[in-house]
PDB file of C-alpha atoms in Angstrom:
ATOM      1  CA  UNK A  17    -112.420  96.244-135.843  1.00  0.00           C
ATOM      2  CA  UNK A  18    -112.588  96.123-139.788  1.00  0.00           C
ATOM      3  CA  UNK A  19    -110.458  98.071-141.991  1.00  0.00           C
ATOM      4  CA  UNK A  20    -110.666  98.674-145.484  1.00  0.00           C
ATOM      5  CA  UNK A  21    -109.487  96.559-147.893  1.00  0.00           C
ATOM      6  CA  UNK A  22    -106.797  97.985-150.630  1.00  0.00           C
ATOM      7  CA  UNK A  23    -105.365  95.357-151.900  1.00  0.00           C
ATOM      8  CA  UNK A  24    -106.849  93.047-155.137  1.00  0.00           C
ATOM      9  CA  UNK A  25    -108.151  90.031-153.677  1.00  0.00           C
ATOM     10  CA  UNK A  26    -110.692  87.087-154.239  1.00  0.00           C
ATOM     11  CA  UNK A  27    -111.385  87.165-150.538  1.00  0.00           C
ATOM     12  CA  UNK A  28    -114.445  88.772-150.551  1.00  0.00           C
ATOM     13  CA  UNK A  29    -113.936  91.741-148.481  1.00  0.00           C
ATOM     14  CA  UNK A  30    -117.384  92.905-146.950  1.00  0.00           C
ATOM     15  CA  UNK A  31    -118.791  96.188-148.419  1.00  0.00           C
ATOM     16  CA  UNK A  32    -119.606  98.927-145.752  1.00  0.00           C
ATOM     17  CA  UNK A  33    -122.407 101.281-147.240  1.00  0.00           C
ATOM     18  CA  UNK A  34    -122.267 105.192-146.173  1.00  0.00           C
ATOM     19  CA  UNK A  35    -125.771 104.861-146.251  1.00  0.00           C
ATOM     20  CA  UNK A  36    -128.089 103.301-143.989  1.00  0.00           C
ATOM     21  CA  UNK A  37    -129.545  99.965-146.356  1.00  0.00           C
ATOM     22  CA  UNK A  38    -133.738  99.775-146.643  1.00  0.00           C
ATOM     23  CA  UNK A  39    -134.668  97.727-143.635  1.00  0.00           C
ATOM     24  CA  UNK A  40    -137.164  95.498-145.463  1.00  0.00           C
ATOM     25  CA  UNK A  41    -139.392  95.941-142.230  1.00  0.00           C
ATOM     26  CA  UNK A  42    -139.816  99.556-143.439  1.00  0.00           C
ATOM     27  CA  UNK A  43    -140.128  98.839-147.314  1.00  0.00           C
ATOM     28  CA  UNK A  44    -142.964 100.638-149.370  1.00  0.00           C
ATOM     29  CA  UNK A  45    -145.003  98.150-151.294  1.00  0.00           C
ATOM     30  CA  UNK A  46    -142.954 100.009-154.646  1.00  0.00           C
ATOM     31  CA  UNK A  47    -139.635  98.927-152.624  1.00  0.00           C
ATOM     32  CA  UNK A  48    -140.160  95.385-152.042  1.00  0.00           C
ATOM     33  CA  UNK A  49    -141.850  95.269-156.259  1.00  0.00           C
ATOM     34  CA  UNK A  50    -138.112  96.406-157.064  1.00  0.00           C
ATOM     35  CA  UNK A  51    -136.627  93.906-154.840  1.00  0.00           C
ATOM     36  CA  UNK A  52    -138.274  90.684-156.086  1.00  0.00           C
ATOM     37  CA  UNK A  53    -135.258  90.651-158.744  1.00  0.00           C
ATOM     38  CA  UNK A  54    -131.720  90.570-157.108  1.00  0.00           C
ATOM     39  CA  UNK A  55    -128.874  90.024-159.203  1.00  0.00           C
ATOM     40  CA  UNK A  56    -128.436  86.133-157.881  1.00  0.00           C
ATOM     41  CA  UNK A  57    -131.974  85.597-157.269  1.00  0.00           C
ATOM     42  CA  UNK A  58    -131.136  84.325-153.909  1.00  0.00           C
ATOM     43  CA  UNK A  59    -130.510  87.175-151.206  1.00  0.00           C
ATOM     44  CA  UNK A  60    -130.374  90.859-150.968  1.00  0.00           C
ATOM     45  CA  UNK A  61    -127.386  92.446-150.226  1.00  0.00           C
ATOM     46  CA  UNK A  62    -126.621  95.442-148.429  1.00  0.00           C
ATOM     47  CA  UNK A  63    -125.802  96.881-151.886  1.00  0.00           C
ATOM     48  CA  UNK A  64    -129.186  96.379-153.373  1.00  0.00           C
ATOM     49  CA  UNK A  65    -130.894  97.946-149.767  1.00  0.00           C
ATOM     50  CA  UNK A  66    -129.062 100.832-150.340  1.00  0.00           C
ATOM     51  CA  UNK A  67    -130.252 100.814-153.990  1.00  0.00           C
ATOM     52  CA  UNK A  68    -133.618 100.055-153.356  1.00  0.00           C
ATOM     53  CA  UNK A  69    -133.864 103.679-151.474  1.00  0.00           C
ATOM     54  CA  UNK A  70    -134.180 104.543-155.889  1.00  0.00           C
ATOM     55  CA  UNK A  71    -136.740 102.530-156.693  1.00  0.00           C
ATOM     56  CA  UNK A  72    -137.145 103.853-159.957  1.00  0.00           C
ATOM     57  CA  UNK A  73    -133.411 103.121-161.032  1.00  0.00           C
ATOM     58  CA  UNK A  74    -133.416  99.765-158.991  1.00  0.00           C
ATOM     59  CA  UNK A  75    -136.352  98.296-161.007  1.00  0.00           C
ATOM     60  CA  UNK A  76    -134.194  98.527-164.502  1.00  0.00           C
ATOM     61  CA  UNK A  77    -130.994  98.189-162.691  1.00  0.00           C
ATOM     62  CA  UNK A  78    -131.239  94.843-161.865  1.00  0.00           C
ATOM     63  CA  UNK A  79    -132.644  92.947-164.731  1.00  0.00           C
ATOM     64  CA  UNK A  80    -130.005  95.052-166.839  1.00  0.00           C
ATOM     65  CA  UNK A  81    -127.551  92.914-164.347  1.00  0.00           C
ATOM     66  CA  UNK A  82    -128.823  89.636-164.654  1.00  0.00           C
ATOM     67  CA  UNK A  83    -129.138  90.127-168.791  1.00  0.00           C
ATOM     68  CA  UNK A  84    -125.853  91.135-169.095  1.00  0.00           C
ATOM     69  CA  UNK A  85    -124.134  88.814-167.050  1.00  0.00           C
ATOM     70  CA  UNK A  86    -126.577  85.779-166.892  1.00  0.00           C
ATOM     71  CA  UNK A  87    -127.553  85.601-170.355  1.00  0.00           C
ATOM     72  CA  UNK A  88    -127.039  81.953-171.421  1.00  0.00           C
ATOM     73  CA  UNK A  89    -125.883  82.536-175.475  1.00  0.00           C
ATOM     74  CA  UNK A  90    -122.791  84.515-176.511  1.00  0.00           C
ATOM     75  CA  UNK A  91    -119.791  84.775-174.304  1.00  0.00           C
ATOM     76  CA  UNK A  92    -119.365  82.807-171.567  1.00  0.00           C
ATOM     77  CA  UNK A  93    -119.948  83.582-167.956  1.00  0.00           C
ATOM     78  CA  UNK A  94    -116.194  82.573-167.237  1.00  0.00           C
ATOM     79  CA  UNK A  95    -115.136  85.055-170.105  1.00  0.00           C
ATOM     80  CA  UNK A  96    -117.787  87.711-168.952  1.00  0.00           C
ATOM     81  CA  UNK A  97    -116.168  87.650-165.488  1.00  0.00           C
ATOM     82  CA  UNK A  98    -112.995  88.587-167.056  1.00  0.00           C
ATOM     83  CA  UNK A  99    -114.671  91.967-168.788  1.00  0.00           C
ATOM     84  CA  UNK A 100    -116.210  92.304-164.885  1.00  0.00           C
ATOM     85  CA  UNK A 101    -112.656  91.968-163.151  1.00  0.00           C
ATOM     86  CA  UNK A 102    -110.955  93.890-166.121  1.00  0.00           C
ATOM     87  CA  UNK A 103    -112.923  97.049-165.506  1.00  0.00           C
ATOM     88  CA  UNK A 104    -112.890  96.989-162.083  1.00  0.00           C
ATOM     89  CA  UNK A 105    -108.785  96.571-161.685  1.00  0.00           C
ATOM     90  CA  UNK A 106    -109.258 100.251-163.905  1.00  0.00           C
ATOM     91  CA  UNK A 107    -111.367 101.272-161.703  1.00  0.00           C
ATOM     92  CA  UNK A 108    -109.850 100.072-158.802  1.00  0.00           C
ATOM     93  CA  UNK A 109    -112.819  98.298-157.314  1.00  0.00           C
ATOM     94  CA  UNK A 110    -111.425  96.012-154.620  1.00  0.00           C
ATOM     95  CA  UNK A 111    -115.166  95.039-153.576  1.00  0.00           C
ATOM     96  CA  UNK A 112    -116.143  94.179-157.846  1.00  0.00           C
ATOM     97  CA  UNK A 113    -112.889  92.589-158.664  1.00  0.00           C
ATOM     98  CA  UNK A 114    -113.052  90.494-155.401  1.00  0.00           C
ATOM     99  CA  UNK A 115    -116.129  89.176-156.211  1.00  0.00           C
ATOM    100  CA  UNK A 116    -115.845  88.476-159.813  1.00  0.00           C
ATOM    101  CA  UNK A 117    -112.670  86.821-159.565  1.00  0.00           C
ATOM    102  CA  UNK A 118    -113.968  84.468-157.159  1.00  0.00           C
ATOM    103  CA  UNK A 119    -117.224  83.828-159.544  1.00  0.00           C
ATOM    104  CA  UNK A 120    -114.310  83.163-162.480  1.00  0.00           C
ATOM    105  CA  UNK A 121    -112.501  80.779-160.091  1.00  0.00           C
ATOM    106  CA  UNK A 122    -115.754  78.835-159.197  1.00  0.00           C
ATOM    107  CA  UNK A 123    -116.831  78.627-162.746  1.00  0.00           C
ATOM    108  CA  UNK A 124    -113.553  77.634-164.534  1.00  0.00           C
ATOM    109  CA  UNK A 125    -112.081  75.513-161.265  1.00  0.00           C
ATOM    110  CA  UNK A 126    -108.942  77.125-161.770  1.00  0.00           C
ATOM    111  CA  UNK A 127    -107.275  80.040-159.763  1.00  0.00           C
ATOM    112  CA  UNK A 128    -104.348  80.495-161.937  1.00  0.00           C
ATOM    113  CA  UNK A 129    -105.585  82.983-164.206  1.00  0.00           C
ATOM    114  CA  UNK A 130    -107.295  85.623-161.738  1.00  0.00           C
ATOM    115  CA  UNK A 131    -103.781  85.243-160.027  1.00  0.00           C
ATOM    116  CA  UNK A 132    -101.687  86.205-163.159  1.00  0.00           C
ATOM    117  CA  UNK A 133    -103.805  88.798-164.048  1.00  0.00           C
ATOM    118  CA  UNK A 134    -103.965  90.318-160.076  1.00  0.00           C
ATOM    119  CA  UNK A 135    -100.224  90.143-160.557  1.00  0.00           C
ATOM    120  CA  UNK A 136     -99.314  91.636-163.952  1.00  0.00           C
ATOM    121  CA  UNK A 137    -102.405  92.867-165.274  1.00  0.00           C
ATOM    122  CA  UNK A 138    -102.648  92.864-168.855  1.00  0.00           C
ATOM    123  CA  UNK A 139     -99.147  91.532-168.840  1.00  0.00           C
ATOM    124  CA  UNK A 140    -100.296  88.319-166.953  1.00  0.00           C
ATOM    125  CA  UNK A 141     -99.095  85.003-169.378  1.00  0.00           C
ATOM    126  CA  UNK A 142    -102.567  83.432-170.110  1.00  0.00           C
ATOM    127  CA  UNK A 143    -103.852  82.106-173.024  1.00  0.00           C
ATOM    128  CA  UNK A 144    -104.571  84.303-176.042  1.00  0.00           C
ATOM    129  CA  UNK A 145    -108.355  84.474-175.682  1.00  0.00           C
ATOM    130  CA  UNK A 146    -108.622  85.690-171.978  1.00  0.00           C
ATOM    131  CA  UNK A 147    -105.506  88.131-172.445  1.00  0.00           C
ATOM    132  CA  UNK A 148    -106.922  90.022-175.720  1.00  0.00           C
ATOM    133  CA  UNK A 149    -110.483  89.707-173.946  1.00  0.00           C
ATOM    134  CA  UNK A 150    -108.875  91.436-170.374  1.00  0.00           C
ATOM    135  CA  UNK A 151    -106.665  93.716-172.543  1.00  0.00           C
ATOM    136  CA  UNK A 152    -109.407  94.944-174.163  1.00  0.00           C
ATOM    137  CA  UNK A 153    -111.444  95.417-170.996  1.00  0.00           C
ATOM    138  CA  UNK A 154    -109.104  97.319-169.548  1.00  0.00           C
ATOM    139  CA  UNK A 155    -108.318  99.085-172.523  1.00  0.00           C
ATOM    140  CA  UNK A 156    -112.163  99.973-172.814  1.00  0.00           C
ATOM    141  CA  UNK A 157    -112.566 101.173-168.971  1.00  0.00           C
ATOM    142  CA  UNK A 158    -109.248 102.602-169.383  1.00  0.00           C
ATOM    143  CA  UNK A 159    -110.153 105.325-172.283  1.00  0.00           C
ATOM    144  CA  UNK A 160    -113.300 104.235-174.617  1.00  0.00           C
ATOM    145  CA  UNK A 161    -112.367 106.458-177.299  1.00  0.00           C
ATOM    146  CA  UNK A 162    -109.040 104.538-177.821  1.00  0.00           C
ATOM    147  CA  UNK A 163    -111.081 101.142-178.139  1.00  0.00           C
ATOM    148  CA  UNK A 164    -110.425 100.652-181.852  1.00  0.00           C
ATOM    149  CA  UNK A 165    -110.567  98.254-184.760  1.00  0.00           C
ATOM    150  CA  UNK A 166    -107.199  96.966-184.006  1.00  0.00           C
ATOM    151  CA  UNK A 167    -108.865  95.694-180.667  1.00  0.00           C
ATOM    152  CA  UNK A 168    -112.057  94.648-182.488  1.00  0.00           C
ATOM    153  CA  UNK A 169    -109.696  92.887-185.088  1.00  0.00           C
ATOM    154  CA  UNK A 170    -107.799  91.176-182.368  1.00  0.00           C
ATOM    155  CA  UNK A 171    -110.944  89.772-180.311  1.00  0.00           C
ATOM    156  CA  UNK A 172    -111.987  88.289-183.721  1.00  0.00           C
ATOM    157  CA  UNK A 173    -108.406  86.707-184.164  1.00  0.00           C
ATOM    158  CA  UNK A 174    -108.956  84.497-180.707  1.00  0.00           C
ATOM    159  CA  UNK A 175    -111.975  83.152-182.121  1.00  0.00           C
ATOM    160  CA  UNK A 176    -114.524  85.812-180.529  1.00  0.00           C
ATOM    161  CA  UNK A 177    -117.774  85.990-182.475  1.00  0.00           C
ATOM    162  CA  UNK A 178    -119.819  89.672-182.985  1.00  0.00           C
ATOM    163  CA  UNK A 179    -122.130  88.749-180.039  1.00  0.00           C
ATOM    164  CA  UNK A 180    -119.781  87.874-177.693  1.00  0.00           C
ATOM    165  CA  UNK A 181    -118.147  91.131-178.494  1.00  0.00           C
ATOM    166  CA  UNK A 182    -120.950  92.780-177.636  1.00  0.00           C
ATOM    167  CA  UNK A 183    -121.643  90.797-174.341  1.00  0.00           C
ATOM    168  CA  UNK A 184    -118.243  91.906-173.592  1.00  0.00           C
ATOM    169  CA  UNK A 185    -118.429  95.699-174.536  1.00  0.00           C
ATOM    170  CA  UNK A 186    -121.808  95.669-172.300  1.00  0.00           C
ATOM    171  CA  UNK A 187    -120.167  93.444-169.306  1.00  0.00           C
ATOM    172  CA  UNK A 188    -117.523  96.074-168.844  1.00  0.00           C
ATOM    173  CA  UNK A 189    -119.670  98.818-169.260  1.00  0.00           C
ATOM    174  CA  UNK A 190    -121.759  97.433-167.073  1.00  0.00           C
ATOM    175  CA  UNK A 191    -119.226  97.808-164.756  1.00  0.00           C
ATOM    176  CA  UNK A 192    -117.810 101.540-165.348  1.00  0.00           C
ATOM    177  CA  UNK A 193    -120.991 102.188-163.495  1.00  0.00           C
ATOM    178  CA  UNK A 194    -121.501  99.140-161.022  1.00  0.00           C
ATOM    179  CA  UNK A 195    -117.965 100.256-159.845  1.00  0.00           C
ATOM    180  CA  UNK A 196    -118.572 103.830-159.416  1.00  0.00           C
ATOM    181  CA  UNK A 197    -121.909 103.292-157.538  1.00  0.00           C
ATOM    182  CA  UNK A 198    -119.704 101.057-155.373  1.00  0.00           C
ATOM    183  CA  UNK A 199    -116.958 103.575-154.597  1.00  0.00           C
ATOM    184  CA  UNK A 200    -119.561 106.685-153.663  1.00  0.00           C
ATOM    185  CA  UNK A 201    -121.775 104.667-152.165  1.00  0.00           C
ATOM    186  CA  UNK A 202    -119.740 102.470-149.214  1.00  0.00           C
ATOM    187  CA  UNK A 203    -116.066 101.040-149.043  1.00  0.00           C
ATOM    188  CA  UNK A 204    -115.127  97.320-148.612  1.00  0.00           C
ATOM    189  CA  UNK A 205    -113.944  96.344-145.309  1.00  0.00           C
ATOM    190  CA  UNK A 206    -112.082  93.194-143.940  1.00  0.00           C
ATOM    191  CA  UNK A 207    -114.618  90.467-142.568  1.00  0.00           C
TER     192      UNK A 207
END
């Protein structure tokens, strides 16, 4: 029996949806259009089934997804998993930070860093760039309003240029919403 997961993690808990996934054997010819595009172009998960019964929001959904956090210039995909695990510790998206975490672990080769920060949070001792660009993540997800110049100012200190600023600001805003859909939409379970 599975139980759900509470606890930060980069084992990848499995998400539960409350609602019944497309069964592709069912899909309208509209469904499996929107489908053709999954965020890692190599299988559908149960998340993008149960998106897919929106086939209007799925078709701009993903490729939203994949420009955000695929795009090849600006910040990189190691730094843009930080915004992703950033937000979703604010959120408290076990399922998000679990999986992002692991993608920063894979792409760096190093585990220390998603364990500080699992740990302390914005307190965690890394190195200057990922802590101002997780503090201001959280920060951001936290309360937008009080994401400032000071923060701004402080990104530009570590050596952050204005477009990976902006990959930033969009990789955790990506993620306010990826996180909420997650939440209302299913729970993440042990394996």
């Amino acid at each position: 029996m599975s139980r759900t997961v509470h606890d930060f993690t980069t084992d990848i808990p499995v998400w539960k949806p409350y609602v019944t996934p497309l069964d592709l054997a069912e899909a309208s010819t509209e469904q499996l259009e929107a489908l053709k595009v999954t965020p890692s172009n190599n299988k559908v998960s149960d998340y993008v089934l149960v998106l897919a019964h929106d086939v209007e929001t799925l078709k701009h959904r993903t490729p939203l997804f994949n420009a955000v956090m695929y795009n090849r210039d600006g910040l990189s995909r190691a730094e843009r998993e930080i915004g992703a695990v950033g937000a979703s510790i604010v959120n408290r998206c076990i399922y998000c930070a679990a999986v992002h975490a692991s993608r920063y672990n894979q792409l760096t080769k190093d585990e220390d860093v998603i364990a500080a920060i699992f740990a302390n949070g914005v307190d965690a001792q890394i190195g200057p760039r990922l802590k101002a660009i997780l503090t201001f993540a959280v920060k951001l997800s936290k309360c937008p309003s009080e994401a400032n110049a000071d923060d701004m100012a402080a990104l530009v200190e570590v050596g952050l240029g204005k477009d990976e600023i902006l990959d930033l600001i969009l990789s955790v805003s990506l993620f306010g919403w990826a996180n909420r859909l997650m939440h209302t939409l299913g729970e993440p379970v042990s394996a």
